[in-house]
Short mmCIF file of C-alpha atoms in Angstrom, two decimals:
data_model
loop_
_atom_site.label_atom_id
_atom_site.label_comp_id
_atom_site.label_asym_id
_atom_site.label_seq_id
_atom_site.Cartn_x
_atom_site.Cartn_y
_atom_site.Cartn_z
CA UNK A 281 10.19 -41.30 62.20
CA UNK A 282 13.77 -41.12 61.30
CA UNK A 283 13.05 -40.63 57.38
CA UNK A 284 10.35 -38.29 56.13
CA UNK A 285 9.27 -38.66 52.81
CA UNK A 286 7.24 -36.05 50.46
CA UNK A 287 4.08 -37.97 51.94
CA UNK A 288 3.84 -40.12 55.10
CA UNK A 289 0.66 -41.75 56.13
CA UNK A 290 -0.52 -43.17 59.38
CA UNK A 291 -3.47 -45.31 60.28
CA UNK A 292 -5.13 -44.95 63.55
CA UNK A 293 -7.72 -47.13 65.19
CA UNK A 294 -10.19 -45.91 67.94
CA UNK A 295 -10.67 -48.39 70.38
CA UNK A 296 -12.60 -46.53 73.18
CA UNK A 297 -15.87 -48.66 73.53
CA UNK A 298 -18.49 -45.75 72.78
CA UNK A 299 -20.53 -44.36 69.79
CA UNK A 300 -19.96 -41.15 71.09
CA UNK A 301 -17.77 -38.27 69.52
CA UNK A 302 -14.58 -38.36 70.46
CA UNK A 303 -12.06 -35.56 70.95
CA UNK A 304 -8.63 -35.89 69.75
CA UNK A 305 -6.07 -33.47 70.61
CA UNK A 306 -2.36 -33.10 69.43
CA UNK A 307 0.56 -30.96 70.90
CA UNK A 308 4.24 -31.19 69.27
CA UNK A 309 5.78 -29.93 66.15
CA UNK A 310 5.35 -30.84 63.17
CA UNK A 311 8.73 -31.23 60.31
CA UNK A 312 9.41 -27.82 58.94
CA UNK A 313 8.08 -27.45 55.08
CA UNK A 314 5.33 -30.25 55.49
CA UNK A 315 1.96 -29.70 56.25
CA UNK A 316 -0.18 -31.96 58.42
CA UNK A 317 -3.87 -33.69 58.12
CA UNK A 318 -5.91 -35.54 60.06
CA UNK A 319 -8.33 -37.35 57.64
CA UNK A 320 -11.95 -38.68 58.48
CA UNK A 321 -13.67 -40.38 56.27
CA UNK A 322 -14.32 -38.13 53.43
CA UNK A 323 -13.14 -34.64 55.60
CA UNK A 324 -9.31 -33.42 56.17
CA UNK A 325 -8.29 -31.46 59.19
CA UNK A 326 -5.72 -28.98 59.29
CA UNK A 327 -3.66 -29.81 62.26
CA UNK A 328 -1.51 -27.03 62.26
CA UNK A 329 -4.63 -24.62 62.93
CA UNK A 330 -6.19 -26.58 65.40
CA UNK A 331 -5.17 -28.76 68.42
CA UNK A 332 -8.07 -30.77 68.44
CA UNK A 333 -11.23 -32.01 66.43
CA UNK A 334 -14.27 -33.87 67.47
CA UNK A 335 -14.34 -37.72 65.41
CA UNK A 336 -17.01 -39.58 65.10
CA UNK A 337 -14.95 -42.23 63.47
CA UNK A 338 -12.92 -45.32 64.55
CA UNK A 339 -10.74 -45.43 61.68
CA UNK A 340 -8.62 -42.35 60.45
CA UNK A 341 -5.57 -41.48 59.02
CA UNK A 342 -2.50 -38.66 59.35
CA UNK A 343 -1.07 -37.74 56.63
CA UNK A 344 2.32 -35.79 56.96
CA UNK A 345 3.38 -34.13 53.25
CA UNK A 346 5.58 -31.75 51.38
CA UNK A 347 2.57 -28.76 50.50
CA UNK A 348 1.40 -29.44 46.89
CA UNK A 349 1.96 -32.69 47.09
CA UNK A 350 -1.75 -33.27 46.71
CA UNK A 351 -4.10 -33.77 49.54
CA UNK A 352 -7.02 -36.25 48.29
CA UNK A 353 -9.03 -38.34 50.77
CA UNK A 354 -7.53 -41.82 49.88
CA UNK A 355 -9.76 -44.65 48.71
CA UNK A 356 -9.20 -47.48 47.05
CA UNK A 357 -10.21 -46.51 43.57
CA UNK A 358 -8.69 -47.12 40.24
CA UNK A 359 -9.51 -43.95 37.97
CA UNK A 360 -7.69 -44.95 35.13
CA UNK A 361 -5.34 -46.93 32.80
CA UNK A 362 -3.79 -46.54 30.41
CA UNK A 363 -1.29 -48.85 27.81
CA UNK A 364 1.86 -47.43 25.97
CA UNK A 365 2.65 -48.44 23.15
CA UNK A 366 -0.81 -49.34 21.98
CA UNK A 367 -1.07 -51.44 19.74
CA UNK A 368 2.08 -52.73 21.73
CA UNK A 369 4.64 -55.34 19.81
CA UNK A 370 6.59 -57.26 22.39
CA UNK A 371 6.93 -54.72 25.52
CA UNK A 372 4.31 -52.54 26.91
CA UNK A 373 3.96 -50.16 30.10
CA UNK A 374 1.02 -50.43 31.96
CA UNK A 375 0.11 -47.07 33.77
CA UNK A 376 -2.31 -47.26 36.52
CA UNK A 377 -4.27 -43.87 38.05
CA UNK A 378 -5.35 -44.38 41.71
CA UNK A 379 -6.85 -42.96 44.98
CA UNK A 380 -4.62 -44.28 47.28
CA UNK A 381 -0.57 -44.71 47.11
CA UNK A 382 -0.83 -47.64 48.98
CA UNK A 383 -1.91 -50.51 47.03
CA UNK A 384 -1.14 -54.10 46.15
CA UNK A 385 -1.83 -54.34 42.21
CA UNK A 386 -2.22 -57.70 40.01
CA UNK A 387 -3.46 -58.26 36.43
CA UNK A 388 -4.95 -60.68 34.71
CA UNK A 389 -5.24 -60.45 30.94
CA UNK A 390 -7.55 -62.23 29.04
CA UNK A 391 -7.79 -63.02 24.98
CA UNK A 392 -11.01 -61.86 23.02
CA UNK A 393 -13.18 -64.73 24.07
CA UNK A 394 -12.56 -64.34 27.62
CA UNK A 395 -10.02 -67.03 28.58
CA UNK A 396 -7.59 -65.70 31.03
CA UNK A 397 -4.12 -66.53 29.57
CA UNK A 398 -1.83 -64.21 31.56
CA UNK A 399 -1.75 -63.24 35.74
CA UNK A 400 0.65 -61.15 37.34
CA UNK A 401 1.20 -59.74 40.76
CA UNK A 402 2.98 -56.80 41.20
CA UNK A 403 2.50 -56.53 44.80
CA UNK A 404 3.19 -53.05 46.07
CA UNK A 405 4.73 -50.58 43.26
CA UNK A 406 6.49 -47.01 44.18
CA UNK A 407 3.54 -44.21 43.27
CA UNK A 408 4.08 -40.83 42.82
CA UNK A 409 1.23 -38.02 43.03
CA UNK A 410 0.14 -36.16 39.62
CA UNK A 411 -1.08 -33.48 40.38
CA UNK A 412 -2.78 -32.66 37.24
CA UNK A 413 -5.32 -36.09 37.98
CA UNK A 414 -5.57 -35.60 41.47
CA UNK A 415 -4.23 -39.21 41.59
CA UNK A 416 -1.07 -41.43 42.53
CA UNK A 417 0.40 -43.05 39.61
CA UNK A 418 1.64 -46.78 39.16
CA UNK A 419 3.99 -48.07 36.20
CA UNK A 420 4.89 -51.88 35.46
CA UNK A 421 6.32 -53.15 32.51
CA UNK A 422 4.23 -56.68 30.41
CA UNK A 423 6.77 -58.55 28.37
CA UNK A 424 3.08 -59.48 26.24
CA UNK A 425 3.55 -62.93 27.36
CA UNK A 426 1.09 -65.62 28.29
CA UNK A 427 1.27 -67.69 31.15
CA UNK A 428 3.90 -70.26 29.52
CA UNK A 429 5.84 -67.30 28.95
CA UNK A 430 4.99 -67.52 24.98
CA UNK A 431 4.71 -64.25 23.19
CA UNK A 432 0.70 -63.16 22.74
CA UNK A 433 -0.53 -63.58 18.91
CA UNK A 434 -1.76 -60.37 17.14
CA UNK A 435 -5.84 -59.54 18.39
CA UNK A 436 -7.51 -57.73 21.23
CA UNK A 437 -6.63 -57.82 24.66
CA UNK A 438 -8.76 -56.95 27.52
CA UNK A 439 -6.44 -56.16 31.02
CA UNK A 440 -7.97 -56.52 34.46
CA UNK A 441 -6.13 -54.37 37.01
CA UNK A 442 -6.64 -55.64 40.69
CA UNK A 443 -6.10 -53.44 43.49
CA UNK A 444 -6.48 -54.36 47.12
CA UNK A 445 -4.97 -52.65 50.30
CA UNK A 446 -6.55 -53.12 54.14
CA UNK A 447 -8.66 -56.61 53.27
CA UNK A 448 -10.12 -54.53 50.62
CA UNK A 449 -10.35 -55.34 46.85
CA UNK A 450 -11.59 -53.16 43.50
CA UNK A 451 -10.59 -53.52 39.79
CA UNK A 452 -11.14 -52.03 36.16
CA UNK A 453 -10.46 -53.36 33.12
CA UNK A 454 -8.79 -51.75 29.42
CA UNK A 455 -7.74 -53.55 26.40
CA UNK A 456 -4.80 -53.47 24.72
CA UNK A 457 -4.02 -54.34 21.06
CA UNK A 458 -0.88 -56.53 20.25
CA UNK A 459 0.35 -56.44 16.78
CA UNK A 460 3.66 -57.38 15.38
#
């Protein structure tokens, strides 16, 4: 690639018709500064101190990265969010801890007896990795608006955060108080 970034992450499909082990091998260098993985499933692989590993796997992953910028096997997994200011007044940040700096995130917010009155897609936000939770971190900003674009009367709020990548979908939901 002509542009490296801190992290760089490439998918790789096994198509060999077998449920065998396979053996992958790798010659070539690798960009100066950055280390290099080949992830399996839940298993990393340094491939700067081997040439080769054994997969049993038809789906894996390189990852290409600046050291220290965090090596965690990737899932799709929301571990946390989190609402600033809270109780928010017209604008609020919405702060979104996840396992993977790859994903398409919506929310839906919905008043205290469950009515959705808000949706919003925020397709595919820049992440960066905190080290500190071992997780990639999302920010949007929520103008506390319904869907009619109406400001959102004082109560309870309960926020639905949807994130999906590869066909695959998870969510978790925190509330947020609005109070002007």
């Amino acid at each position: 690639r002509s542009e490296i970034k801190d992290i760089n992450i490439w998918d790789i499909s096994i198509t060999k018709n077998t449920n065998e082990p396979i053996t992958l091998s790798w010659e070539g260098d690798f960009p100066d500064g950055y280390d290099a993985w080949l992830i399996e499933g839940n298993q990393a692989i340094d491939m700067r101190k081997s040439q080769e590993s054994g997969v049993k796997s038809r789906e894996l992953k390189v990852k290409i990265m600046k050291p220290n910028s965090g090596l965690i096997i990737e899932t799709l997994e929301i571990t946390n969010i989190t609402t600033y200011p809270n109780p928010a007044k017209n604008e609020a940040t919405i702060r979104i801890s996840a396992k993977t700096s790859n994903a398409n995130l919506k929310m839906e917010v919905y008043n205290i007896l469950g009515q959705k009155v808000r949706e919003e897609s925020f397709g595919l936000l820049p992440s960066r990795f905190s080290q500190s939770e071992q997780a990639y971190i999302y920010e949007a900003g929520y103008s506390c608006t319904n869907a009619f674009n109406q400001k959102l009367s004082n109560g309870l709020y309960f926020l639905k955060i949807i994130a999906s990548e590869d066909n695959k979908e998870t969510s978790k939901l925190s509330r947020m108080l609005i109070k002007k």
